[in-house]
mmCIF file of C-alpha atoms in Angstrom:
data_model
loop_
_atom_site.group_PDB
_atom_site.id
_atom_site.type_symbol
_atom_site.label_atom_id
_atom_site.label_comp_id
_atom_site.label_asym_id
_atom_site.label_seq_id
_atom_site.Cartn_x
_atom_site.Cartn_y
_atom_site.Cartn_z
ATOM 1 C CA UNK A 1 24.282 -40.937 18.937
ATOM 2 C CA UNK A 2 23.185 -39.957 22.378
ATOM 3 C CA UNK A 3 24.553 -36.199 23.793
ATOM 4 C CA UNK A 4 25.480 -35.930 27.235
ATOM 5 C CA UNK A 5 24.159 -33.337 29.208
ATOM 6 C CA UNK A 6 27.233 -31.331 29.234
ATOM 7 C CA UNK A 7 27.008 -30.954 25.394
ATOM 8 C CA UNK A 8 23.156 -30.450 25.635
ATOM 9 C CA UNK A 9 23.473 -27.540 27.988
ATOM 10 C CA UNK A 10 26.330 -26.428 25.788
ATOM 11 C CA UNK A 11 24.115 -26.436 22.966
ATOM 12 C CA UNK A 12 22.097 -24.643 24.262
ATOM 13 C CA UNK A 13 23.561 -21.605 25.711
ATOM 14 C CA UNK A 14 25.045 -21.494 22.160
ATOM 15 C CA UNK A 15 21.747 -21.371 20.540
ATOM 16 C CA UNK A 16 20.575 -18.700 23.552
ATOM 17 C CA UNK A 17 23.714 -16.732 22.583
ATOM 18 C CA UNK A 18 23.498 -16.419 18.960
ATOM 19 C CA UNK A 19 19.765 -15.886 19.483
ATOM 20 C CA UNK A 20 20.409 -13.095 21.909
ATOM 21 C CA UNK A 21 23.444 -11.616 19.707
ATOM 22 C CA UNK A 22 20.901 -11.578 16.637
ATOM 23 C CA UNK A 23 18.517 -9.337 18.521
ATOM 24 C CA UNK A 24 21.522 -6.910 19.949
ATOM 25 C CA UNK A 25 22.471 -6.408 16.420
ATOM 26 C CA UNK A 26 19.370 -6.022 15.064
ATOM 27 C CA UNK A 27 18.711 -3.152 18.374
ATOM 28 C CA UNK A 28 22.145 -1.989 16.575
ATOM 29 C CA UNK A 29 21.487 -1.366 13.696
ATOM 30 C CA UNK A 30 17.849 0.033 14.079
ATOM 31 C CA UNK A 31 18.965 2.618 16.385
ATOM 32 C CA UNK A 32 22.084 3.767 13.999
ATOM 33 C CA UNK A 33 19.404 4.055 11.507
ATOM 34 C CA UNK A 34 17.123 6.128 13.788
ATOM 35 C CA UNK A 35 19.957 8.132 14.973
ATOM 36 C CA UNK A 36 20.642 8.675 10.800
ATOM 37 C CA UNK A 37 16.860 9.694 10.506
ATOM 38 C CA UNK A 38 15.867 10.990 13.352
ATOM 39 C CA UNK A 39 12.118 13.176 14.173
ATOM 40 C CA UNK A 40 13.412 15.489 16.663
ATOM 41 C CA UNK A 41 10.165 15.909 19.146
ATOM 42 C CA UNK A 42 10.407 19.532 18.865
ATOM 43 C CA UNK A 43 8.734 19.134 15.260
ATOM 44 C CA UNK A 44 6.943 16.452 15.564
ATOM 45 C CA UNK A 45 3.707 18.092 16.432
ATOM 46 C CA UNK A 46 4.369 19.953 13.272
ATOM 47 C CA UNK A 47 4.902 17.594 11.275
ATOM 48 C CA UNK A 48 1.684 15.453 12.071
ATOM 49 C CA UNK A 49 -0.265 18.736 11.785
ATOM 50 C CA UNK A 50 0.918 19.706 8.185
ATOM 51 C CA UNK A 51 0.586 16.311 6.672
ATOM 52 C CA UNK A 52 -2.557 15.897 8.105
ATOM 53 C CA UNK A 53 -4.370 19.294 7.254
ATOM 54 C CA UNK A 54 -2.786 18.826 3.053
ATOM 55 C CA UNK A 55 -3.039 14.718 3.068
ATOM 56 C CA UNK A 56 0.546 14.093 2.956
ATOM 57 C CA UNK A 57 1.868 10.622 4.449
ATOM 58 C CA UNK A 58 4.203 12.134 7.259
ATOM 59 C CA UNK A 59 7.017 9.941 5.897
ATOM 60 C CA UNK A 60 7.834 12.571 2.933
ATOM 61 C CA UNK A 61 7.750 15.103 5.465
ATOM 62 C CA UNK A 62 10.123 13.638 7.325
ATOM 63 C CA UNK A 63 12.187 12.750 3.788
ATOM 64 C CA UNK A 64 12.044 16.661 2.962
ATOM 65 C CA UNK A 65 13.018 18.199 6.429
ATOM 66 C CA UNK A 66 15.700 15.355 6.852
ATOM 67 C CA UNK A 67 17.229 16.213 3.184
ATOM 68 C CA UNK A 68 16.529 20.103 2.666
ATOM 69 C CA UNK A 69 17.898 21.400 6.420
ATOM 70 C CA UNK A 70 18.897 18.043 8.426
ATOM 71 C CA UNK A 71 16.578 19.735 11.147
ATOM 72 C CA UNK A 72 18.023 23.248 11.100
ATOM 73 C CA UNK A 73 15.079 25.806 11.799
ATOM 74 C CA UNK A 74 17.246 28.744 11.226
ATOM 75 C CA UNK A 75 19.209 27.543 8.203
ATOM 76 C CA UNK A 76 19.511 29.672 5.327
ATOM 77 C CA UNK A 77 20.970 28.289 2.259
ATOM 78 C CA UNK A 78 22.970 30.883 -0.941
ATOM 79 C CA UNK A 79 20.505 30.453 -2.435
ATOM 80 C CA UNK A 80 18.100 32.701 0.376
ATOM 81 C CA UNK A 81 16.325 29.053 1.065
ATOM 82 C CA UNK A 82 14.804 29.184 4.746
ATOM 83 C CA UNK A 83 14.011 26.752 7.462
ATOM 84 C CA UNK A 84 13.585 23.264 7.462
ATOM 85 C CA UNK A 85 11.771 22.881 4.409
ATOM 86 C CA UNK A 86 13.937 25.410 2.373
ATOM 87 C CA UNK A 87 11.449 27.243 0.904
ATOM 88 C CA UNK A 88 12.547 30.875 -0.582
ATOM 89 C CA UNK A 89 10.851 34.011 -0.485
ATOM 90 C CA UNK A 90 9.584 34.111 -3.909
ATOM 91 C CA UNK A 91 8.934 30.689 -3.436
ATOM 92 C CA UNK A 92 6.767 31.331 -0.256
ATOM 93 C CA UNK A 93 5.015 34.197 -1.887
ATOM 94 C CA UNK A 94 3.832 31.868 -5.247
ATOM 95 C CA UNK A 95 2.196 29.289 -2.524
ATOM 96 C CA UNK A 96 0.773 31.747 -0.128
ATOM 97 C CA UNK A 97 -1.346 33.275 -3.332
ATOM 98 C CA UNK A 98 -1.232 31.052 -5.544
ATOM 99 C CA UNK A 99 -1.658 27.621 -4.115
ATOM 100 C CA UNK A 100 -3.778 28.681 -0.836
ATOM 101 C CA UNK A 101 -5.127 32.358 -2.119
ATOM 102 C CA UNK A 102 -3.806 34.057 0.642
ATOM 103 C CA UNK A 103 -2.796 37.694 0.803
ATOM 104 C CA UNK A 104 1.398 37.695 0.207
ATOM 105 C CA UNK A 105 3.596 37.150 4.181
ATOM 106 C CA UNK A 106 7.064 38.241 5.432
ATOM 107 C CA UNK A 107 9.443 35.624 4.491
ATOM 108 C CA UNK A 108 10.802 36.363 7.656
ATOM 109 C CA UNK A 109 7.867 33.960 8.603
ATOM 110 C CA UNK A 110 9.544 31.081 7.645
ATOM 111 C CA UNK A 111 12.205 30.718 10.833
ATOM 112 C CA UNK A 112 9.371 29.426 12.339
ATOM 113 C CA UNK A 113 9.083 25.729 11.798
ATOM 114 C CA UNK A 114 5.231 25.637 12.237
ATOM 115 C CA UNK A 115 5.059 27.943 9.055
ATOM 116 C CA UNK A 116 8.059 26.569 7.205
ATOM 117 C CA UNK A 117 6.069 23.231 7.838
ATOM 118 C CA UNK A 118 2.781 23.885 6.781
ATOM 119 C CA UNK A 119 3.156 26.035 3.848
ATOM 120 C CA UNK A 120 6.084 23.631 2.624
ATOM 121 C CA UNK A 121 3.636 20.584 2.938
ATOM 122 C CA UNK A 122 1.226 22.874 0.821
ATOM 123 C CA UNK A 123 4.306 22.899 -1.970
ATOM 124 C CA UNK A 124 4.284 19.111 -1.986
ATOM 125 C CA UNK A 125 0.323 18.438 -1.821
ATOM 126 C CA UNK A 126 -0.038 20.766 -4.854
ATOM 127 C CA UNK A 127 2.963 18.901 -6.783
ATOM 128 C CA UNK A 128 1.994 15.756 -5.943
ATOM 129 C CA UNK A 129 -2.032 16.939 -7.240
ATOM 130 C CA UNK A 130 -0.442 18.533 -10.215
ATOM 131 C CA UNK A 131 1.729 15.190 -11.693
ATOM 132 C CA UNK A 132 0.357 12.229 -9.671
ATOM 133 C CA UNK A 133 3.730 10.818 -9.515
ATOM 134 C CA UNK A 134 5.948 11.146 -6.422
ATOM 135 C CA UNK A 135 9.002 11.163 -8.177
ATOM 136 C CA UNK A 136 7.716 13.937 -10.314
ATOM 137 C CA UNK A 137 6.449 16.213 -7.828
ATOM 138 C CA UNK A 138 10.223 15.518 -5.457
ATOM 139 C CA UNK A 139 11.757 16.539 -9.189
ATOM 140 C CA UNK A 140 9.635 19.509 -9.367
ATOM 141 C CA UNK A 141 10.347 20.438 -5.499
ATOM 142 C CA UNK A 142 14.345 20.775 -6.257
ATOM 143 C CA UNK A 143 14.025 21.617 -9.923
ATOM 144 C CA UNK A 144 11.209 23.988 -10.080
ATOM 145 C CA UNK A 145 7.461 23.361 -11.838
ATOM 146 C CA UNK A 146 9.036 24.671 -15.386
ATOM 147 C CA UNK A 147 11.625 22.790 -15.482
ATOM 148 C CA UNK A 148 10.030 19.803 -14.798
ATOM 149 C CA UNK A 149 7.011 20.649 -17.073
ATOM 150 C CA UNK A 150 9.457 20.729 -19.907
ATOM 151 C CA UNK A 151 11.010 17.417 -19.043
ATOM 152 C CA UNK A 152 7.494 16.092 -19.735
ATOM 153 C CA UNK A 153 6.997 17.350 -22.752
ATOM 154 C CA UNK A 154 10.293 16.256 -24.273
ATOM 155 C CA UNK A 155 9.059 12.559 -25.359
ATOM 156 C CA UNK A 156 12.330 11.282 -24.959
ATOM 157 C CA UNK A 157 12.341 11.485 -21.333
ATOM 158 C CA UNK A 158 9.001 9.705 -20.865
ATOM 159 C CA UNK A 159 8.701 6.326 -20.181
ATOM 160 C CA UNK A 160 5.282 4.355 -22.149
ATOM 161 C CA UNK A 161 4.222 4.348 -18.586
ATOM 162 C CA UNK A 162 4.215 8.224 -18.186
ATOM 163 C CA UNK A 163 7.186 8.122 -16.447
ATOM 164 C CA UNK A 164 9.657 11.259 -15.954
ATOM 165 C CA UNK A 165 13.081 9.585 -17.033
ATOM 166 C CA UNK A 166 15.107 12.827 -15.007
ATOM 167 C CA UNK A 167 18.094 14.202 -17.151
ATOM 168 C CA UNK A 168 19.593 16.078 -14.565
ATOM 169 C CA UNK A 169 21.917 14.214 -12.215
ATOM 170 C CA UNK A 170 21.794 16.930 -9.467
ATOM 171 C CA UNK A 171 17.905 16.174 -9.309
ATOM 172 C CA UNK A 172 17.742 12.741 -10.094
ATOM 173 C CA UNK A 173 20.034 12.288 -6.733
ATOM 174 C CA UNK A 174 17.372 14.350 -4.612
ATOM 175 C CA UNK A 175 14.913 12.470 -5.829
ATOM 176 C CA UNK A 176 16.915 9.225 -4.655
ATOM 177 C CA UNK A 177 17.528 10.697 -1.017
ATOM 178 C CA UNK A 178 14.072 11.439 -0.799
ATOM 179 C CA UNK A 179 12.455 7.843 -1.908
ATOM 180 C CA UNK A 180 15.595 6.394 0.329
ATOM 181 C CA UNK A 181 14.287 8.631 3.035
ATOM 182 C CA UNK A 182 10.607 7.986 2.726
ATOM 183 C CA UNK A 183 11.734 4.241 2.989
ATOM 184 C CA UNK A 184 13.592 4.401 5.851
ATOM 185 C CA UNK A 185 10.995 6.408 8.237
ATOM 186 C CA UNK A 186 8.155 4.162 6.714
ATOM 187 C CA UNK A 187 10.184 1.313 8.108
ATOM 188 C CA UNK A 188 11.936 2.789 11.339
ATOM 189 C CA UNK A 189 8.460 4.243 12.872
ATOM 190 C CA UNK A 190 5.373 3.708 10.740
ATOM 191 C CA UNK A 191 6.245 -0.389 10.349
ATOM 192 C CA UNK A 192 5.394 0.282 6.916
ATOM 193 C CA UNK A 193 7.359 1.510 2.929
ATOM 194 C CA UNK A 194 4.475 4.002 1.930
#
């Protein structure tokens, strides 16, 4: 069966089209998604620095900001939480002596996202060092260290594996929106799922 030109040149504008409409929809979609998980450039510098100087991959950097303050510098949360990371001033004051043996700071420090950001990224470095599990340190970032701590040592909530089986719904859907988060900047800007 021969085609005549007409249907040839048909053909193929159709294939052009749906070619070209799969790319538009993929540009789409990957700019919803970017506009859903953004890195403001005001931060970024920040962000790079902090996971750098405490070897954090900046994707769960980007996870925590995105989820704890959706970018707000000057947010404070009932709780007293400050800043993009959310950290509060007792908080602050355990990893400013106890994690980096530093002399106690103003909380009033943390408005200012270069501090909120590195001494936040010190949090996660030293939870992550502490369990070796990403899932368990994110736990231990919303639930607190003692909490989590006694999790582990309840044998029902351990996997064979040495895995933290999380009882509390509230945390186990932080943890969620952080590995979902993590995901989605490994994919959108690193071309990679850490």
């Amino acid at each position: 069966m021969k085609l005549n030109s007409r249907r040839l040149i048909a053909l193929l504008l159709l294939i052009l089209l749906s070619v070209g409409f799969g790319f538009a929809f993929d540009a789409v979609a990957t700019a919803i998604e970017k506009h859903q998980y953004p890195m403001p450039e005001e931060i970024c510098g920040y962000v790079s620095s902090a996971a750098e100087e405490f070897g954090l991959p900046e994707t769960v950097l980007w996870a925590f900001v995105r989820t704890e303050s959706r970018f707000a510098s000057d947010l404070v949360s009932p709780d007293g939480a400050i800043g993009l990371m959310q950290l509060t001033p007792e908080t602050f004051s355990m990893i400013c002596t106890e994690i980096l043996g530093e002399e106690e700071k103003s909380s009033e420090l943390l408005y200012a996202p270069a501090t909120n950001l590195h001494y936040g990224a010190a949090l996660v470095s030293s939870l992550y060092e502490r369990y070796g599990v990403w899932e368990t340190a994110y736990a231990a970032y919303f639930a607190g260290r003692e909490t989590v701590d006694a999790w582990l040592r309840d044998p029902n909530l351990v996997t064979p594996q040495g895995r933290l089986n999380i009882p509390d719904p509230d945390t186990a859907a932080y943890v969620e929106d952080i590995l979902r988060a993590v995901e989605r900047y490994g994919e959108l800007y690193f071309n990679r799922i850490p």
